[in-house]
Tab-separated table of C-alpha atoms in Angstrom:
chain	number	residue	atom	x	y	z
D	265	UNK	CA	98.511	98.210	94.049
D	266	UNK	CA	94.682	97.276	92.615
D	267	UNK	CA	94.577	93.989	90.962
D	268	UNK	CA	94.430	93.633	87.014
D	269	UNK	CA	91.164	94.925	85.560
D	270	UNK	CA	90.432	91.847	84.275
D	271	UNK	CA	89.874	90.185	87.354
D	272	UNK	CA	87.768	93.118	88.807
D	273	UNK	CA	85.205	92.724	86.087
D	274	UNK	CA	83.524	89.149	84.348
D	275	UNK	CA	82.567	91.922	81.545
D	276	UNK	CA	84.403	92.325	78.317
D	277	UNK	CA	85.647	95.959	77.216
D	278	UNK	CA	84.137	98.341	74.999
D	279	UNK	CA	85.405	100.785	72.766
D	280	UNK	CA	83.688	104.456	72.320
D	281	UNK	CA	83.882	106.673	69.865
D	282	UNK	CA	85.744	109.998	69.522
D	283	UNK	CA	82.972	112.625	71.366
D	284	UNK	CA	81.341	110.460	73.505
D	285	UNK	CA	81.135	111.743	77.018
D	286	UNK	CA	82.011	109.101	79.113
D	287	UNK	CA	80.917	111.075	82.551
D	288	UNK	CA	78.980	114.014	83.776
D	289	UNK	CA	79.314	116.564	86.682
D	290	UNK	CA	77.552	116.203	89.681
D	291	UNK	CA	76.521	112.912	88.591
D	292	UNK	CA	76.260	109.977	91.689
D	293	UNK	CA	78.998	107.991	90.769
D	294	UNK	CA	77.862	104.331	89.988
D	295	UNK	CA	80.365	102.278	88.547
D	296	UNK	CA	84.371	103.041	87.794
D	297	UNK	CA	85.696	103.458	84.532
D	298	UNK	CA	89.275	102.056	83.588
D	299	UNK	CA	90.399	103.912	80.026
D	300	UNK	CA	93.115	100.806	78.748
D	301	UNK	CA	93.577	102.386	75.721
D	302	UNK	CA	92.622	106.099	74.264
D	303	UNK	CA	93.187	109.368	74.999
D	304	UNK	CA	90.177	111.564	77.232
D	305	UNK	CA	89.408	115.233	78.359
D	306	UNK	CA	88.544	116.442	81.752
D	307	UNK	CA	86.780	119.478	82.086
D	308	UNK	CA	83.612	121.834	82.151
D	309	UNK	CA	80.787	121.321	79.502
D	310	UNK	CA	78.985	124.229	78.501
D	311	UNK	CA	76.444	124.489	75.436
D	312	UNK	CA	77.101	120.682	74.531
D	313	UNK	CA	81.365	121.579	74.119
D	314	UNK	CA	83.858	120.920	76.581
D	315	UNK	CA	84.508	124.898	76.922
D	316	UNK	CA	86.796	124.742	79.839
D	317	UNK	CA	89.852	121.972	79.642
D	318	UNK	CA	91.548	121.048	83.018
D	319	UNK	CA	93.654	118.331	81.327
D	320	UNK	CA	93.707	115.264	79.318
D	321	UNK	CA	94.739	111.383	80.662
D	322	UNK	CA	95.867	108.720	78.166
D	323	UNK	CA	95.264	105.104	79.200
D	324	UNK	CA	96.141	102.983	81.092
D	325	UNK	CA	94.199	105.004	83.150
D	326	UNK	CA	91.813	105.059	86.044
D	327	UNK	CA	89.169	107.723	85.186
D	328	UNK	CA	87.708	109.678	88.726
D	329	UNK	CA	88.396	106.990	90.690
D	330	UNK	CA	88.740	109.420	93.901
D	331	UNK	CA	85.179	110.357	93.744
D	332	UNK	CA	84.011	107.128	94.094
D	333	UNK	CA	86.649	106.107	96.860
D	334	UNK	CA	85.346	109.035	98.628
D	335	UNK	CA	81.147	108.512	98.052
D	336	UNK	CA	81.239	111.913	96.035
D	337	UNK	CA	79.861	112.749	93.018
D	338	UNK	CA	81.659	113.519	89.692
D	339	UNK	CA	83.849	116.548	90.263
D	340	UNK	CA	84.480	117.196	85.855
D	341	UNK	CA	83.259	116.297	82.649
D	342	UNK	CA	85.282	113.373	80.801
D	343	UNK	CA	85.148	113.486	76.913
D	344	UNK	CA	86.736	111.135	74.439
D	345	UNK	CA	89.094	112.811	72.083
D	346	UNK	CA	89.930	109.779	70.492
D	347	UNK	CA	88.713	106.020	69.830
D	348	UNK	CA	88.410	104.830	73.747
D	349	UNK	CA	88.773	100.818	74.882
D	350	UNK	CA	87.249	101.107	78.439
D	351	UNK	CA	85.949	98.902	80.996
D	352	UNK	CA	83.654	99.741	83.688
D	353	UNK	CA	83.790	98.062	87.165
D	354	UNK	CA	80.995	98.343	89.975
D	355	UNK	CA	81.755	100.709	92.780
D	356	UNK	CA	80.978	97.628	94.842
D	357	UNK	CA	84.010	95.294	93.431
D	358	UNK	CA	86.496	98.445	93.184
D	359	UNK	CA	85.546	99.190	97.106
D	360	UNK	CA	85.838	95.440	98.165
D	361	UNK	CA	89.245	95.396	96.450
D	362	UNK	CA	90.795	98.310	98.362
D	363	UNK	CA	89.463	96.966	101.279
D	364	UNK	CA	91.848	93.793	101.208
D	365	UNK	CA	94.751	96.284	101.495
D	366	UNK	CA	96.831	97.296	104.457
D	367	UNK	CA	95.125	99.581	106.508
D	368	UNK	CA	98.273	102.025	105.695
D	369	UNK	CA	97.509	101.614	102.434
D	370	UNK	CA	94.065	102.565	102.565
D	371	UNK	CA	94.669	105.847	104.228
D	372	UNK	CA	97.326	106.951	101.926
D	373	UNK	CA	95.148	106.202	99.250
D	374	UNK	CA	91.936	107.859	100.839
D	375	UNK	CA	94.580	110.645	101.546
D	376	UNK	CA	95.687	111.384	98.198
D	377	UNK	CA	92.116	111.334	96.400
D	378	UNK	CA	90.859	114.128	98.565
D	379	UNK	CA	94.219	116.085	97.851
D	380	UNK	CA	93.295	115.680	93.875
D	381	UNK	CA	89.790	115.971	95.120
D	382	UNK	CA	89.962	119.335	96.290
D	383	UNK	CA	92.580	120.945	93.389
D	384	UNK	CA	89.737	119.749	90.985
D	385	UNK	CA	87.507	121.012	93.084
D	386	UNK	CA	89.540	124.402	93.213
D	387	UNK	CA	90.023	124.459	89.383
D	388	UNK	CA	86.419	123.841	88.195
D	389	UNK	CA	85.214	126.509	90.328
D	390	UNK	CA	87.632	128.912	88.678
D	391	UNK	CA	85.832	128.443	85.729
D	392	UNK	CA	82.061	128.153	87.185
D	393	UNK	CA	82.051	131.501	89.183
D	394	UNK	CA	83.394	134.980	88.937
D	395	UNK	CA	85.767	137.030	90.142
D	396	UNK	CA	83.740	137.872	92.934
D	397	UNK	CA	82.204	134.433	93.889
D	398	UNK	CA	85.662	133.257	93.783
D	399	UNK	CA	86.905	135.688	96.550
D	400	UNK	CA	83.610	134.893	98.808
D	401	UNK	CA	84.111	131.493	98.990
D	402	UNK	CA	88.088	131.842	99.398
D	403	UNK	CA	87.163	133.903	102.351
D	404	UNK	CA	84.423	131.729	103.785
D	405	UNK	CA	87.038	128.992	103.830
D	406	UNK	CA	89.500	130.868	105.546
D	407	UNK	CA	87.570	132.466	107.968
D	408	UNK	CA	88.122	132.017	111.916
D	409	UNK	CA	86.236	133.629	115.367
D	410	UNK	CA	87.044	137.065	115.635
D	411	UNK	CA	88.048	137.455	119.674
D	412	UNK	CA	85.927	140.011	121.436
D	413	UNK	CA	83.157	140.572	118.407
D	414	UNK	CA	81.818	136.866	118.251
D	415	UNK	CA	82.020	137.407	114.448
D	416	UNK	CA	84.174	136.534	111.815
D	417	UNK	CA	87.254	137.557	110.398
D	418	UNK	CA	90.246	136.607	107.830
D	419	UNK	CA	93.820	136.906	108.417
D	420	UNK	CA	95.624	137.309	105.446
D	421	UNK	CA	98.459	135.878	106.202
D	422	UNK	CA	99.790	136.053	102.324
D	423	UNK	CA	100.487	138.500	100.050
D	424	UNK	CA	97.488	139.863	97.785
D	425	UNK	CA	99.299	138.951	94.842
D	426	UNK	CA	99.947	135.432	95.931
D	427	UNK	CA	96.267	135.050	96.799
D	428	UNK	CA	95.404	136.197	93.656
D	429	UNK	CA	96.810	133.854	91.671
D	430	UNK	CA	95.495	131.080	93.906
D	431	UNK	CA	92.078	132.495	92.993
D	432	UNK	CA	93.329	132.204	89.446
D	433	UNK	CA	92.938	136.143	89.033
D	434	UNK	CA	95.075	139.407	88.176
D	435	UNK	CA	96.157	141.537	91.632
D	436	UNK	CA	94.494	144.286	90.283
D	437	UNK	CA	91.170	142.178	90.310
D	438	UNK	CA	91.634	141.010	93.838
D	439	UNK	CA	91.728	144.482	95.139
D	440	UNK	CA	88.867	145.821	93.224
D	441	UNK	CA	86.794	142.878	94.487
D	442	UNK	CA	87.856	143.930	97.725
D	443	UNK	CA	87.116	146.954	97.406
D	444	UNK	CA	83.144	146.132	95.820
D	445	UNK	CA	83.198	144.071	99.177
D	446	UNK	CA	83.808	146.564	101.519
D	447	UNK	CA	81.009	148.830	99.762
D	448	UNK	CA	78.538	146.507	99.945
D	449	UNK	CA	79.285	145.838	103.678
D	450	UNK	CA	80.171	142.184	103.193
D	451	UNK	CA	83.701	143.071	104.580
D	452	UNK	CA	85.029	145.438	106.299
D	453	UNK	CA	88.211	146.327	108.695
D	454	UNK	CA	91.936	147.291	107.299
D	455	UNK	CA	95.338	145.844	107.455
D	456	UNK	CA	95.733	142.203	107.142
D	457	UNK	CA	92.286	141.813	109.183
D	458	UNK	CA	89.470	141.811	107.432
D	459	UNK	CA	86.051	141.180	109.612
D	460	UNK	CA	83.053	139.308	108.123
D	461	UNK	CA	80.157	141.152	109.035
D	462	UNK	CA	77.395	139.477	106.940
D	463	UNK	CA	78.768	136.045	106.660
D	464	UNK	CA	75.378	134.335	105.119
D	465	UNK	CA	75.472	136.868	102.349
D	466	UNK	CA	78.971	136.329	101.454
D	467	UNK	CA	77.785	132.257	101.437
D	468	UNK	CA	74.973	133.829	98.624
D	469	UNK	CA	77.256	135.435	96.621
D	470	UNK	CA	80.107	132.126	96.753
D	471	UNK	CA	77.506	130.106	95.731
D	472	UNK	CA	77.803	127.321	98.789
């Protein structure tokens, strides 16, 4: 679909060692990394170690290429597990050589990196945030106007226990978030309606 590497870059590869962490979270993304040979980690770092593993890509491989086709920053951490022959191509040249595709072919593409955007997104903050942050933000997302109150509200339209393991948590630990929710007076309401009464501290506790 892209063109070879080699004629996306006038720079040779490199190779980097085993360990080497080849990109950070939340960093601006500047240039695109093709992996041609070598075996990498995605994941969280914490304390210097790649404590959290989402996954591991083998090359030929193009290495968070959806952040910078969609202007965001680095979603994971990338860490070579092995010897790594990469080469790294300016977000400038990788964006001027999508742009000579079909139009179709742009939007399926744009399409499908903010699907894998988002499930990254989705799986790193199971591991940044609690139980609780977890829930706030799931409910934030999936909150609408409440008619009559002006507030807002959630419909769960799901069973708990299939929400729970969306949030990457035990039933049990759904409802007893739930339930600290509703005592704190950041929910409240029965059934499968639950009303957002403090929606800015429910934004505090998710973290967004």
């Amino acid at each position: 679909m892209l063109a070879s590497v080699s004629s996306l870059t006038s720079h040779p590869g490199v190779t980097v060692a085993a360990g080497t962490v080849l990109l950070h979270r939340g960093d601006v993304v500047d240039r695109i990394i093709h992996v041609s040979k070598g075996l990498v980690t995605l994941g969280v770092l914490q304390h210097g170690s790649l404590e959290h593993q989402l996954g591991a890509v083998e090359g030929p491989f193009w290495l968070e290429a959806a952040s910078g086709l969609l202007g965001l920053t680095h979603a994971v951490d990338a860490v070579a597990q092995t010897p790594v022959e990469l080469h790294y191509i300016s977000v400038q040249d990788f964006l001027a050589e999508v742009n000579t595709l079909p139009a179709s072919t742009q939007n399926l593409l744009k399409d499908l990196a903010k699907a894998q955007r988002q499930q990254t997104d989705l799986a790193v903050s199971r591991f940044s945030k609690d139980a609780d942050a977890r829930c706030a933000e799931w409910l934030l997302q999936h909150a609408a106007p409440q008619e009559g109150s002006g507030g807002l509200a959630v419909t769960l339209t799901e069973r708990k226990r299939t929400i729970a393991a969306q949030l990457g948590i035990a039933p049990e630990t759904f409802s007893r978030v739930l339930r600290h929710l509703r005592e704190r007076q950041l929910i409240s309401g029965g059934g499968r309606i639950l009303s957002l009464p403090n929606p800015q501290a429910l934004r505090e506790l998710a973290g967004v």
